[in-house]
Amino acid sequence: MATVTEAVKESLVGTTIEPEASAQTKATFERHAHRDPSSGELVMKEEDFVSAIAPEGEDYHKIKREQYGILFAVADRRRTGHLTLQDWVTFENLLAKPDAEYEIAFRLFDVEGTGIVRYDDFHRLYSLNKGESSIPFDWDGEWATLYMGGKKRRHDLTYPQFSQMLRGLQGERVRQAFHHFDRSGTGYIEPEDFERIILETAGHKLSDHILENLATLGNVSTSSKVSYADVRAFMNVMRDMDLVELIIRNAASKSADRKITRTEFLNEAARIAQFSLFTPMEADILFHFAGLDEPSGRLGLSDFIKVLDPTWRHPSFRPDLDVVAGVSSKAATTLGQSIVKKVLESAHHFGLGSIAGAFGAFMVYPIDLVKTRMQNQRTQRVGERLYQNSLDCARKVLKNEGFRGLYSGVLPQLIGVAPEKAIKLTVNDLVRARFTDKATGNIWWPLELFAGGSAGACQVVFTNPLEIVKIRLQVQGEVAKSLGGAAPRRSAIWIVKNLGLVGLYRGASACLLRDVPFSAIYFPAYNHLKRDYFGESAHKKLGILQILASAALAGMPAAYLTTPCDVIKTRLQVEARKGETRYVGLRHCASTIYRDEGLAAFFKGGAARVLRSSPQFAFTLAAYELLQSAWPISTPASAPLAATTGARPAAAALLGLPPATAPLPYLRSRNALKILLDLDEDFGRVKMPAAAAAAAARGRPWGVLSGANASASASASASASRSAKDGLSSTSSSPPPPSSLSSSS
């Protein structure tokens, strides 16, 4: 119970309420902390802290794992050399802030915790951590004076002022470095000098592809040297990489082959960026680095990812076995999820296509029945003709058989629609994609005909048995009328049993003769109507009325021109009645029809066939569009993952950028280190002994240690951090100890 004195003090001067630990935060602390022998309390040492915010298995390609130790000085607010649970909770609470990256950097230099950064503290910590061979930076120059005042008028920096200074620091470092190498004042430096500038100032933010080819920047212009304009243009592109990614993503989505040119990039930039327009030189530099392996000037997403993704590795990169195992496990999981997703998508499309196809067939089935009755009418003698024309046929069916007579045999037709549409559309798409030019999206017209014909040939396997059952059911009412109602009505099952397997494929040659040319005409006509007449392109999406018009118009010539084949198929598949000619084959059927009924008989039911095919495709596509809108395919299970990991689903889908799957404390800590590395590439990294440094210089440009050196580096991290903290609290300006912190990109 609080004493009266404490209660009065709290009421007068207030009290600080520490943030409470969540179950996850507490579990993370307990998993990495150990018990202090002297106090018996769970605490985190620096090694424990690094393990908590920089888990093993993440990519430490540019920012080394030991560099995260510099953040321990921020978390250890009481300078005790260890963290309690409350210290850890406070640090995680800091990471949750929207501006955590800049505030972490500010607290590192706010030695006394007063909310300001003094120049002496800032300069001391900077000197302690900068690399011995780093390009010099003048903190007494004009730029630094604008932020912190001159030598005789230094002033402290508030958090907003300090953050803004860090925002512009990298550009000033590049400017001073350019002056450092341009001793003669010509405005040009050697490519090797430019390479060193970028490696020291921005290497931690760029991909290996860019870093390996920095010296080629001079090839953008006719000069063999690098001008200051080249350097500024390069830095502008790298700084606005997020905007560059958005422009590329939008421009590529409008291109048929998913590739863009420099002109298309600049045009899309003008549409998106209202104020930050890219200069011609900046566009040249972007396309130069992205197109080093593709000199055509028309670049795809796989070319740009080498520039946009800072984690991009050379294909020859081979990680250690542990990393390989982790990546393989993730890849296997991703592959499994991809297979499941494709199966679900296929089932979704098949289901919607079946429903839409059945709807379209049902709507036009009366027309199909009239067409079949007209085609099966064999005599030209007026007295023996049942129907004078299609309208007369429909009227008599309604009179003699009722409304249900118009739907005789509809069930087999509806059953056959699902496999028919699925096979026809799938085969056409596969064959068409096989022969389509990937670069231009064009296909040679004979191959278009071949793709459509292949689709029509494959569907016959399913449609011929269903067609013969449907036709025999459709003409039953006609037979009953001619025999005075004495003919028995047969069911679909009876017809299948009576025909047998071989009988179900009677007239298959005629079915092939009809369906192959129909699909060969329909699919190319449909695609050309959409593209050439209605203007469908990557920049224009057709509306549903235009799609329906394309489908209906394409079905007209396809249906009418194949009517002779449909007449022959119908005659072969209908059971001959007493006194009628029984056809024994395709040629015999065609010659008999021509001899007995003339050429016009081959086009019986042609009008009904056109009236059936065109609206059937229209109804089918309309139903399919509505069903897709009502029941779109979705993967709700993946939504929470993207929300919790900070993944960029749109960019990842298009560019293949790896999503951020690491814990949020690691991601925020990494971003804070990127800001600190803008000060100096060696910030936060343990300085190596001379021998190790020489070995790194010979073969390991990123300073990767191995064996005993790696162990020595890890063990030196704690002492280095303590040296840094001692330097922060000390008022002397003695030179940094050999184990002081430094960092690498």
XYZ file of C-alpha atoms in Angstrom:
745
model
C 0.000 0.000 0.000
C 1.442 3.337 -1.022
C 2.459 5.665 1.800
C 0.955 9.105 2.258
C 4.215 10.680 1.106
C 4.246 8.650 -2.124
C 0.601 9.457 -2.775
C 1.226 13.173 -2.325
C 4.300 12.989 -4.565
C 2.362 11.228 -7.319
C -0.440 13.788 -7.118
C 2.011 16.687 -7.290
C 4.673 15.572 -9.787
C 2.850 12.728 -11.496
C 3.967 9.162 -12.157
C 5.224 7.165 -15.110
C 3.125 4.166 -16.090
C 5.288 1.529 -17.672
C 3.785 -0.431 -20.583
C 2.448 -3.846 -19.672
C 3.890 -6.998 -21.153
C 1.733 -8.985 -23.543
C 1.791 -12.766 -23.404
C 3.845 -12.928 -26.616
C 6.349 -10.322 -25.428
C 6.777 -12.095 -22.113
C 7.209 -15.465 -23.836
C 9.891 -14.027 -26.138
C 11.767 -12.582 -23.165
C 11.612 -15.799 -21.160
C 12.750 -17.840 -24.169
C 15.982 -15.831 -24.576
C 16.715 -14.590 -21.048
C 18.685 -16.401 -18.361
C 18.687 -16.100 -14.589
C 21.198 -13.725 -13.033
C 23.216 -15.672 -10.392
C 23.506 -12.698 -8.045
C 19.905 -11.452 -8.042
C 18.062 -14.542 -9.271
C 16.155 -12.338 -11.740
C 15.618 -13.217 -15.417
C 17.763 -10.853 -17.494
C 19.006 -10.493 -21.061
C 22.653 -9.954 -21.874
C 23.667 -8.499 -25.215
C 24.008 -11.936 -26.810
C 20.488 -12.825 -25.659
C 19.177 -9.511 -26.988
C 20.704 -10.094 -30.440
C 19.163 -13.573 -30.572
C 15.750 -12.080 -29.761
C 15.707 -9.304 -32.369
C 17.930 -10.969 -34.991
C 16.843 -14.618 -35.177
C 19.092 -17.097 -36.888
C 18.016 -18.118 -40.382
C 17.214 -14.613 -41.627
C 19.151 -12.954 -44.449
C 22.175 -11.120 -43.004
C 23.759 -10.569 -46.379
C 24.141 -6.792 -46.177
C 23.656 -6.049 -42.468
C 25.549 -8.517 -40.327
C 23.918 -10.140 -37.345
C 26.466 -8.806 -34.837
C 25.621 -5.256 -35.897
C 22.291 -5.534 -34.082
C 24.278 -5.348 -30.845
C 24.503 -1.558 -31.207
C 20.758 -1.411 -30.467
C 21.425 -2.928 -27.044
C 22.621 0.523 -25.972
C 19.121 1.829 -26.750
C 17.310 -0.951 -24.893
C 19.663 -0.738 -21.883
C 18.277 2.613 -20.807
C 19.629 2.308 -17.232
C 23.156 1.373 -18.434
C 23.290 -1.777 -16.280
C 24.666 -4.119 -18.932
C 21.535 -6.275 -18.923
C 17.806 -5.983 -19.643
C 14.947 -6.811 -17.342
C 11.500 -7.801 -18.516
C 10.383 -4.187 -18.198
C 13.338 -2.991 -20.291
C 12.437 -5.499 -23.002
C 8.767 -4.483 -22.909
C 9.751 -0.825 -23.255
C 12.007 -1.595 -26.233
C 9.296 -3.624 -27.997
C 6.844 -0.811 -27.286
C 9.305 1.546 -28.965
C 9.505 -0.753 -32.006
C 5.728 -0.585 -32.358
C 5.789 3.161 -32.959
C 5.224 4.291 -36.569
C 8.513 6.276 -36.558
C 10.443 3.669 -34.552
C 13.397 3.602 -36.949
C 14.262 7.284 -36.467
C 13.460 7.305 -32.746
C 15.836 4.386 -32.127
C 18.631 6.315 -33.846
C 17.758 9.427 -31.820
C 17.817 7.563 -28.491
C 21.190 6.068 -29.339
C 22.712 9.569 -29.559
C 20.593 11.006 -26.729
C 23.173 9.883 -24.180
C 21.626 11.519 -21.140
C 18.031 10.689 -22.037
C 16.949 14.343 -21.918
C 15.182 14.414 -25.290
C 17.983 16.314 -27.085
C 21.176 15.336 -28.887
C 24.237 17.365 -27.979
C 26.871 17.892 -30.653
C 29.692 16.572 -28.462
C 27.862 13.319 -27.737
C 26.923 12.875 -31.383
C 30.447 13.504 -32.670
C 32.011 11.248 -30.014
C 29.785 8.274 -30.835
C 30.203 8.836 -34.558
C 34.000 8.888 -34.222
C 33.891 5.762 -32.091
C 32.029 3.764 -34.736
C 33.279 5.079 -38.083
C 35.643 2.974 -40.116
C 39.313 3.888 -40.080
C 39.498 3.894 -43.891
C 36.121 5.538 -44.505
C 35.867 8.496 -46.870
C 36.211 11.591 -44.646
C 33.149 13.670 -43.813
C 33.365 17.298 -42.676
C 31.058 17.881 -39.710
C 32.240 21.483 -39.607
C 31.194 22.100 -43.196
C 28.405 24.289 -44.463
C 25.798 21.515 -44.574
C 26.375 20.345 -40.976
C 26.505 23.970 -39.798
C 22.980 24.520 -41.125
C 21.683 21.819 -38.790
C 23.923 22.095 -35.715
C 25.455 25.562 -35.941
C 29.059 26.631 -36.405
C 31.997 25.822 -34.137
C 31.320 28.762 -31.841
C 27.507 28.514 -31.934
C 26.710 24.816 -31.585
C 23.170 24.023 -30.549
C 21.354 20.879 -29.453
C 19.079 18.943 -31.803
C 15.509 17.998 -30.989
C 14.045 14.749 -32.285
C 12.400 16.319 -35.397
C 15.591 18.248 -36.232
C 17.806 15.184 -35.756
C 15.528 13.004 -37.904
C 15.527 15.538 -40.719
C 19.312 15.770 -40.607
C 19.606 11.988 -40.971
C 17.150 12.108 -43.895
C 19.510 14.277 -45.939
C 22.793 12.888 -44.612
C 23.343 10.276 -47.314
C 23.074 12.815 -50.126
C 25.573 15.119 -48.409
C 27.988 12.242 -47.844
C 27.854 11.463 -51.570
C 28.440 15.128 -52.448
C 31.453 15.480 -50.143
C 32.864 12.155 -51.342
C 32.600 13.322 -54.954
C 34.564 16.477 -54.063
C 37.101 14.307 -52.242
C 37.901 12.347 -55.417
C 37.470 15.261 -57.834
C 40.581 17.054 -56.610
C 41.106 18.932 -59.868
C 37.528 20.265 -59.899
C 36.607 18.923 -63.358
C 33.202 17.598 -62.306
C 34.223 14.050 -63.225
C 35.582 11.097 -61.256
C 36.805 7.654 -62.206
C 34.272 4.762 -62.224
C 36.300 3.040 -59.505
C 35.934 6.088 -57.261
C 32.188 6.142 -57.863
C 32.044 2.463 -56.961
C 33.773 3.118 -53.640
C 31.439 6.032 -52.861
C 28.313 3.944 -53.354
C 29.697 0.931 -51.492
C 30.435 3.121 -48.465
C 27.268 5.226 -48.502
C 24.501 2.992 -49.897
C 25.828 -0.544 -50.243
C 23.526 -1.765 -47.470
C 20.454 -0.733 -49.489
C 21.321 -2.031 -52.967
C 21.283 -5.448 -54.612
C 24.380 -7.433 -55.536
C 23.555 -6.914 -59.215
C 23.906 -3.146 -58.880
C 26.971 -3.311 -56.633
C 28.783 -5.679 -59.007
C 28.159 -3.376 -61.977
C 28.645 0.087 -60.449
C 31.707 0.758 -62.588
C 29.569 0.461 -65.754
C 27.725 3.708 -64.966
C 30.194 5.541 -67.201
C 28.834 3.574 -70.167
C 25.485 5.368 -69.929
C 27.001 8.450 -71.560
C 29.701 8.838 -74.167
C 32.291 9.753 -71.515
C 34.412 7.074 -69.886
C 34.208 8.933 -66.554
C 31.330 9.551 -64.171
C 29.942 13.071 -63.864
C 28.268 14.546 -60.811
C 25.002 14.570 -62.756
C 25.371 10.797 -63.222
C 25.901 10.357 -59.486
C 22.898 12.486 -58.529
C 20.663 10.750 -61.078
C 21.774 7.360 -59.758
C 21.059 8.365 -56.143
C 17.647 9.783 -57.087
C 16.613 6.499 -58.702
C 17.822 4.486 -55.716
C 16.081 6.837 -53.269
C 12.735 6.612 -55.086
C 12.863 2.841 -55.564
C 9.374 2.347 -54.108
C 7.922 4.776 -56.666
C 9.947 3.127 -59.437
C 8.471 -0.234 -58.465
C 4.923 1.163 -58.597
C 5.479 2.679 -62.048
C 6.992 -0.529 -63.432
C 4.172 -2.604 -61.961
C 1.479 -0.419 -63.552
C 3.236 -0.127 -66.902
C 3.907 -3.868 -67.144
C 0.285 -4.702 -66.331
C -0.768 -2.784 -69.457
C 1.680 -4.608 -71.706
C 0.658 -7.828 -73.436
C 4.085 -9.431 -72.946
C 4.657 -7.865 -69.494
C 7.668 -5.990 -70.835
C 8.182 -2.243 -71.102
C 10.502 0.198 -72.824
C 12.080 3.392 -71.533
C 9.354 5.428 -73.263
C 6.580 3.396 -71.655
C 8.221 3.863 -68.245
C 8.386 7.644 -68.623
C 4.807 7.805 -69.916
C 3.526 5.822 -66.943
C 5.629 7.950 -64.570
C 3.908 11.048 -65.938
C 0.517 9.485 -65.176
C 1.371 8.421 -61.617
C 3.823 10.986 -60.259
C 2.332 14.463 -60.176
C 5.442 16.179 -58.828
C 8.361 13.678 -58.789
C 9.018 13.326 -62.513
C 11.993 11.241 -63.609
C 14.586 12.882 -65.819
C 15.798 11.239 -69.048
C 19.150 10.527 -67.374
C 17.465 8.804 -64.439
C 15.440 6.618 -66.810
C 18.618 5.810 -68.766
C 20.374 4.709 -65.570
C 17.466 2.534 -64.464
C 17.243 0.765 -67.813
C 21.031 0.509 -68.024
C 21.359 -1.530 -64.825
C 18.175 -3.525 -65.392
C 19.102 -4.288 -69.005
C 22.714 -5.391 -68.623
C 21.659 -8.966 -69.426
C 18.930 -7.934 -71.904
C 20.299 -5.257 -74.288
C 17.133 -5.148 -76.422
C 15.752 -2.241 -74.387
C 12.439 -4.015 -73.764
C 12.680 -5.324 -70.232
C 10.532 -7.692 -68.225
C 9.905 -8.056 -64.537
C 12.722 -10.570 -64.131
C 15.132 -7.881 -65.342
C 13.890 -5.165 -62.977
C 13.840 -7.370 -59.898
C 17.651 -7.408 -59.929
C 17.523 -3.650 -59.353
C 14.423 -3.323 -57.170
C 15.059 -6.144 -54.698
C 18.033 -5.383 -52.380
C 18.130 -9.051 -51.298
C 18.662 -10.292 -54.872
C 21.536 -12.766 -55.093
C 23.605 -13.921 -58.013
C 22.442 -17.330 -59.329
C 25.837 -18.782 -58.357
C 25.176 -17.979 -54.694
C 25.075 -21.118 -52.558
C 24.073 -20.624 -48.912
C 25.189 -22.949 -46.158
C 23.349 -26.194 -45.529
C 21.165 -24.841 -42.742
C 19.902 -21.999 -44.882
C 19.358 -24.373 -47.797
C 17.291 -26.644 -45.581
C 15.208 -23.714 -44.387
C 14.653 -22.386 -47.891
C 13.843 -25.868 -49.195
C 11.271 -26.340 -46.453
C 9.693 -22.980 -47.258
C 9.785 -23.756 -50.978
C 8.112 -27.131 -50.409
C 5.385 -25.484 -48.351
C 4.902 -22.819 -51.010
C 4.794 -25.464 -53.750
C 2.184 -27.461 -51.853
C 0.082 -24.374 -51.311
C 0.440 -23.480 -54.993
C -0.739 -26.934 -56.110
C -3.738 -26.815 -53.780
C -4.576 -23.330 -55.002
C -4.418 -24.419 -58.657
C -6.659 -27.412 -57.957
C -9.178 -25.200 -56.183
C -9.083 -22.647 -58.994
C -9.605 -25.368 -61.611
C -12.526 -26.818 -59.658
C -13.969 -23.319 -59.231
C -13.755 -22.507 -62.954
C -15.036 -25.951 -63.924
C -18.020 -25.614 -61.595
C -18.960 -22.124 -62.768
C -18.435 -23.110 -66.402
C -20.662 -26.149 -65.959
C -23.465 -24.106 -64.424
C -23.152 -21.380 -67.050
C -23.009 -23.900 -69.888
C -26.057 -25.741 -68.578
C -27.946 -22.461 -68.301
C -27.074 -21.483 -71.865
C -28.058 -24.901 -73.224
C -31.340 -24.893 -71.317
C -32.330 -21.457 -72.616
C -31.904 -22.381 -76.288
C -32.941 -26.040 -76.073
C -36.366 -25.540 -77.767
C -34.539 -24.068 -80.782
C -32.204 -27.090 -80.798
C -35.191 -29.447 -80.756
C -36.799 -27.641 -83.723
C -33.489 -27.797 -85.579
C -33.235 -31.566 -85.020
C -36.832 -32.213 -86.131
C -36.291 -30.194 -89.321
C -33.033 -31.973 -90.139
C -34.576 -35.397 -89.616
C -37.488 -34.695 -92.036
C -36.540 -36.793 -95.076
C -39.283 -36.426 -97.730
C -39.888 -33.585 -100.144
C -43.442 -34.683 -101.026
C -45.756 -32.000 -99.660
C -48.414 -34.401 -98.545
C -45.963 -36.326 -96.332
C -44.108 -33.416 -94.819
C -44.805 -32.929 -91.115
C -43.365 -29.402 -90.927
C -43.350 -26.613 -93.490
C -40.675 -24.563 -91.730
C -39.117 -23.952 -88.311
C -42.025 -21.857 -87.003
C -44.498 -24.487 -88.156
C -42.430 -27.143 -86.400
C -42.402 -25.229 -83.103
C -46.168 -24.616 -83.316
C -46.962 -28.284 -83.948
C -44.665 -29.469 -81.122
C -46.516 -27.207 -78.701
C -49.898 -28.360 -80.026
C -49.219 -32.097 -80.051
C -46.732 -32.521 -77.152
C -47.252 -29.472 -75.004
C -44.638 -27.158 -73.553
C -42.724 -30.099 -72.058
C -42.287 -31.450 -75.569
C -39.953 -28.558 -76.354
C -37.577 -29.939 -73.682
C -37.599 -33.615 -74.678
C -34.109 -35.023 -74.028
C -32.849 -31.927 -72.186
C -31.267 -33.870 -69.312
C -28.532 -35.616 -71.359
C -27.775 -32.285 -72.987
C -27.279 -30.580 -69.623
C -25.082 -33.459 -68.409
C -22.907 -33.216 -71.499
C -22.359 -29.482 -71.329
C -19.853 -29.605 -68.418
C -17.198 -31.901 -69.962
C -17.832 -30.500 -73.440
C -17.176 -26.876 -72.485
C -14.307 -27.747 -70.156
C -12.466 -29.833 -72.764
C -13.139 -27.464 -75.639
C -11.944 -24.331 -73.829
C -8.984 -26.005 -72.121
C -7.570 -27.654 -75.244
C -7.959 -24.489 -77.302
C -6.169 -22.431 -74.647
C -3.319 -24.938 -74.277
C -2.682 -25.367 -78.009
C -3.082 -21.645 -78.679
C -0.622 -20.777 -75.888
C 1.850 -23.319 -77.269
C 2.025 -21.584 -80.659
C 1.639 -17.956 -79.520
C 4.691 -15.722 -79.789
C 5.537 -14.828 -76.183
C 7.127 -11.520 -77.159
C 4.325 -10.100 -79.321
C 1.306 -12.160 -78.274
C 0.511 -12.945 -81.936
C -0.239 -16.330 -83.495
C -0.109 -17.386 -87.170
C -3.691 -17.806 -88.444
C -3.294 -21.439 -89.658
C -2.185 -22.325 -86.130
C -5.254 -20.523 -84.781
C -7.404 -22.793 -86.932
C -5.417 -25.810 -85.743
C -5.901 -24.861 -82.073
C -9.663 -24.490 -82.512
C -9.922 -27.686 -84.549
C -8.003 -29.623 -81.892
C -10.481 -28.442 -79.281
C -13.416 -29.578 -81.415
C -11.850 -33.001 -82.030
C -11.256 -33.659 -78.324
C -14.801 -32.831 -77.271
C -16.312 -35.522 -79.514
C -15.295 -38.187 -76.990
C -17.975 -36.862 -74.633
C -20.458 -35.153 -76.908
C -21.166 -37.942 -79.425
C -22.796 -40.365 -76.926
C -24.811 -37.554 -75.395
C -25.837 -36.181 -78.784
C -27.196 -39.507 -80.008
C -29.242 -39.999 -76.819
C -30.503 -36.421 -76.965
C -31.535 -36.666 -80.642
C -33.460 -39.920 -80.152
C -35.318 -38.412 -77.232
C -36.086 -35.297 -79.283
C -37.741 -37.199 -82.152
C -39.819 -39.525 -79.939
C -42.799 -37.187 -80.005
C -42.611 -37.011 -83.766
C -42.616 -40.821 -84.032
C -45.538 -41.088 -81.645
C -47.534 -38.599 -83.759
C -46.850 -40.470 -87.019
C -47.881 -43.821 -85.466
C -50.950 -42.446 -83.802
C -49.583 -42.650 -80.284
C -48.765 -46.365 -80.498
C -44.986 -45.929 -80.190
C -43.635 -46.444 -76.657
C -41.707 -43.598 -75.026
C -38.147 -44.617 -74.196
C -35.966 -43.272 -71.391
C -32.370 -42.173 -71.775
C -31.174 -45.234 -69.835
C -33.098 -47.576 -72.179
C -31.532 -45.903 -75.219
C -28.003 -46.249 -73.756
C -28.541 -49.947 -72.983
C -30.053 -50.585 -76.406
C -27.238 -48.877 -78.309
C -24.321 -50.276 -76.350
C -20.834 -48.766 -76.281
C -20.268 -49.047 -80.031
C -23.715 -47.717 -80.860
C -23.152 -44.629 -78.682
C -20.402 -43.598 -81.093
C -22.480 -44.083 -84.221
C -22.020 -41.049 -86.418
C -18.803 -40.066 -84.611
C -17.096 -39.379 -87.932
C -19.879 -36.947 -88.816
C -19.628 -35.437 -85.333
C -15.923 -34.883 -85.929
C -16.714 -33.470 -89.353
C -19.043 -30.951 -87.671
C -17.199 -30.054 -84.433
C -13.661 -29.712 -85.842
C -14.527 -27.025 -88.449
C -17.009 -25.382 -86.058
C -14.327 -24.801 -83.384
C -11.715 -23.962 -86.024
C -13.998 -21.163 -87.257
C -15.462 -20.068 -83.929
C -12.400 -19.522 -81.709
C -10.299 -17.493 -84.215
C -13.386 -15.444 -85.182
C -14.174 -14.782 -81.507
C -10.624 -13.639 -80.719
C -10.329 -11.449 -83.807
C -13.707 -9.821 -83.185
C -12.653 -8.895 -79.659
C -9.240 -7.621 -80.690
C -9.733 -6.165 -84.173
C -13.357 -4.957 -84.092
C -14.012 -4.056 -80.458
C -10.387 -3.061 -79.788
C -9.524 -5.281 -76.825
C -5.930 -4.717 -75.711
C -3.767 -4.387 -72.628
C -5.071 -0.829 -72.347
C -8.760 -1.597 -72.964
C -10.965 -4.115 -71.225
C -14.180 -5.085 -72.990
C -17.552 -4.841 -71.315
C -19.961 -7.741 -71.030
C -22.085 -6.535 -73.972
C -19.038 -6.435 -76.233
C -18.024 -9.931 -75.132
C -21.529 -11.228 -75.757
C -21.642 -9.582 -79.179
C -18.284 -11.147 -80.076
C -19.488 -14.585 -78.989
C -22.784 -14.282 -80.848
C -21.275 -12.967 -84.082
C -18.525 -15.616 -84.099
C -21.114 -18.358 -83.638
C -23.123 -17.352 -86.726
C -20.711 -18.360 -89.540
C -19.407 -21.287 -87.500
C -22.903 -22.670 -87.017
C -24.273 -22.103 -90.546
C -21.223 -23.251 -92.514
C -21.125 -26.541 -90.604
C -24.868 -27.241 -90.988
C -24.331 -29.889 -93.766
C -22.142 -31.883 -91.376
C -24.763 -31.518 -88.656
C -27.502 -32.791 -91.015
C -25.460 -35.872 -91.875
C -24.715 -36.509 -88.187
C -28.385 -36.223 -87.274
C -29.478 -38.652 -90.008
C -26.851 -41.196 -88.926
C -27.764 -40.980 -85.246
C -31.580 -41.034 -85.556
C -33.106 -44.507 -85.568
C -34.576 -45.151 -89.036
C -38.334 -45.762 -89.095
C -40.141 -48.337 -91.150
C -39.907 -47.575 -94.855
C -37.016 -45.098 -94.445
C -33.540 -45.531 -95.836
C -31.028 -46.877 -93.321
C -27.696 -45.139 -93.810
C -24.609 -47.338 -93.588
C -21.911 -44.692 -93.530
C -20.906 -41.090 -93.929
C -20.474 -41.203 -97.696
C -23.628 -43.239 -98.228
C -25.654 -40.802 -96.121
C -24.350 -37.726 -97.969
C -24.903 -39.207 -101.437
C -28.395 -40.450 -100.555
C -29.503 -37.078 -99.209
C -28.162 -35.328 -102.296
C -29.844 -37.828 -104.675
C -33.241 -37.881 -102.966
C -33.596 -34.360 -101.557
C -31.114 -32.154 -103.387
C -28.438 -29.741 -102.200
C -30.839 -27.626 -100.150
C -31.438 -30.546 -97.779
C -27.919 -30.133 -96.409
C -28.932 -26.744 -94.986
C -32.152 -27.846 -93.317
C -32.385 -26.320 -89.887
C -29.528 -23.928 -90.714
C -31.441 -20.893 -89.506
C -32.485 -22.692 -86.321
C -28.895 -23.787 -85.790
C -27.671 -20.189 -86.058
C -30.452 -18.978 -83.787
C -29.462 -21.645 -81.279
C -25.653 -21.339 -81.326
C -25.394 -17.550 -81.123
C -27.693 -16.983 -78.127
C -26.366 -20.128 -76.433
C -22.838 -18.691 -76.327
C -24.262 -15.325 -75.287
C -26.271 -16.812 -72.399
C -23.339 -18.976 -71.343
C -20.864 -16.101 -71.180
C -23.344 -13.781 -69.465
C -24.076 -16.386 -66.801
C -20.351 -17.061 -66.365
C -19.572 -13.375 -65.805
C -22.394 -13.015 -63.274
C -21.372 -16.178 -61.416
C -17.764 -14.980 -61.196
C -18.951 -11.683 -59.731
C -21.269 -13.405 -57.245
C -18.793 -16.108 -56.161
C -15.243 -14.909 -56.855
C -12.459 -17.274 -55.941
C -10.564 -16.159 -52.841
C -7.977 -17.494 -50.420
C -9.007 -16.093 -47.055
C -6.450 -18.190 -45.240
C -3.642 -16.187 -46.795
C -5.042 -12.799 -45.844
C -4.012 -12.870 -42.172
C -0.513 -13.939 -43.169
C -0.037 -10.882 -45.347
C -1.468 -8.660 -42.642
C 0.803 -9.973 -39.906
C 4.020 -10.291 -41.851
C 3.902 -6.984 -43.673
C 4.059 -8.660 -47.074
C 3.399 -6.676 -50.241
C 0.957 -8.953 -52.084
C 0.531 -6.830 -55.218
C 4.217 -6.238 -55.735
C 5.105 -9.769 -54.826
C 2.644 -11.169 -57.331
C 4.013 -9.117 -60.122
C 7.700 -8.750 -59.405
C 8.382 -11.797 -57.332
C 9.760 -9.719 -54.476
C 10.195 -11.875 -51.355
C 7.607 -11.055 -48.702
C 8.691 -9.893 -45.253
C 8.063 -12.979 -43.115
C 10.407 -12.139 -40.217
C 9.136 -11.000 -36.807
C 8.247 -7.311 -36.614
C 10.984 -6.492 -34.025
C 13.596 -7.801 -36.472
C 12.145 -5.842 -39.401
C 11.976 -2.597 -37.428
C 15.464 -3.130 -35.992
C 16.857 -3.792 -39.455
C 15.327 -0.579 -40.794
C 16.773 1.366 -37.874
C 20.207 -0.061 -38.672
C 19.835 1.039 -42.294
C 19.404 4.611 -41.065
C 22.470 4.302 -38.822
C 24.487 2.870 -41.718
C 23.783 6.078 -43.617
C 26.234 7.634 -41.120
C 28.983 5.144 -41.893
C 29.098 1.658 -43.379
C 31.002 0.350 -40.314
C 28.468 1.563 -37.773
C 27.717 -1.142 -35.223
C 30.191 -3.701 -36.495
C 33.059 -5.170 -34.513
C 36.368 -4.055 -35.959
C 38.486 -6.941 -37.161
C 42.151 -7.508 -36.395
C 44.546 -6.525 -39.141
C 45.002 -10.095 -40.421
C 41.291 -10.725 -40.665
C 40.758 -7.370 -42.316
C 43.386 -8.199 -44.921
C 41.738 -11.566 -45.630
C 38.390 -9.868 -46.014
C 39.870 -7.325 -48.383
C 41.383 -10.095 -50.514
C 38.332 -12.315 -50.978
C 35.378 -11.213 -48.906
C 34.250 -7.673 -49.803
C 31.459 -7.859 -47.232
C 33.836 -8.846 -44.444
C 32.457 -12.335 -43.776
C 34.477 -14.101 -41.105
C 34.788 -17.842 -40.818
C 36.100 -20.350 -38.332
C 38.003 -18.955 -35.376
C 37.735 -15.411 -36.703
C 33.960 -15.661 -36.684
C 33.980 -16.893 -33.117
C 36.358 -14.156 -32.099
C 34.139 -11.608 -33.779
C 31.073 -12.852 -31.927
C 32.843 -12.868 -28.563
C 34.197 -9.379 -29.162
C 30.724 -7.973 -29.757
C 29.827 -7.636 -26.078
C 33.062 -5.905 -25.139
C 32.693 -3.625 -28.135
C 29.222 -2.633 -27.061
C 30.461 -1.942 -23.547
C 33.226 0.200 -25.013
C 30.634 2.122 -26.989
C 28.514 2.720 -23.912
C 31.571 3.746 -21.925
C 32.370 6.208 -24.662
C 28.829 7.579 -24.472
C 29.007 8.223 -20.754
C 32.570 9.501 -20.764
C 33.363 13.175 -21.219
C 36.906 12.602 -22.433
C 37.765 12.661 -26.106
C 40.281 9.820 -26.052
C 40.636 7.741 -29.226
C 38.358 4.727 -29.585
C 39.592 1.397 -28.258
C 40.494 -1.396 -30.717
C 37.238 -3.255 -30.003
C 34.989 -0.290 -30.713
C 31.896 -0.747 -32.805
C 31.792 -0.436 -36.524
C 29.367 -1.630 -39.183
C 29.245 -3.119 -42.617
C 26.707 -2.965 -45.350
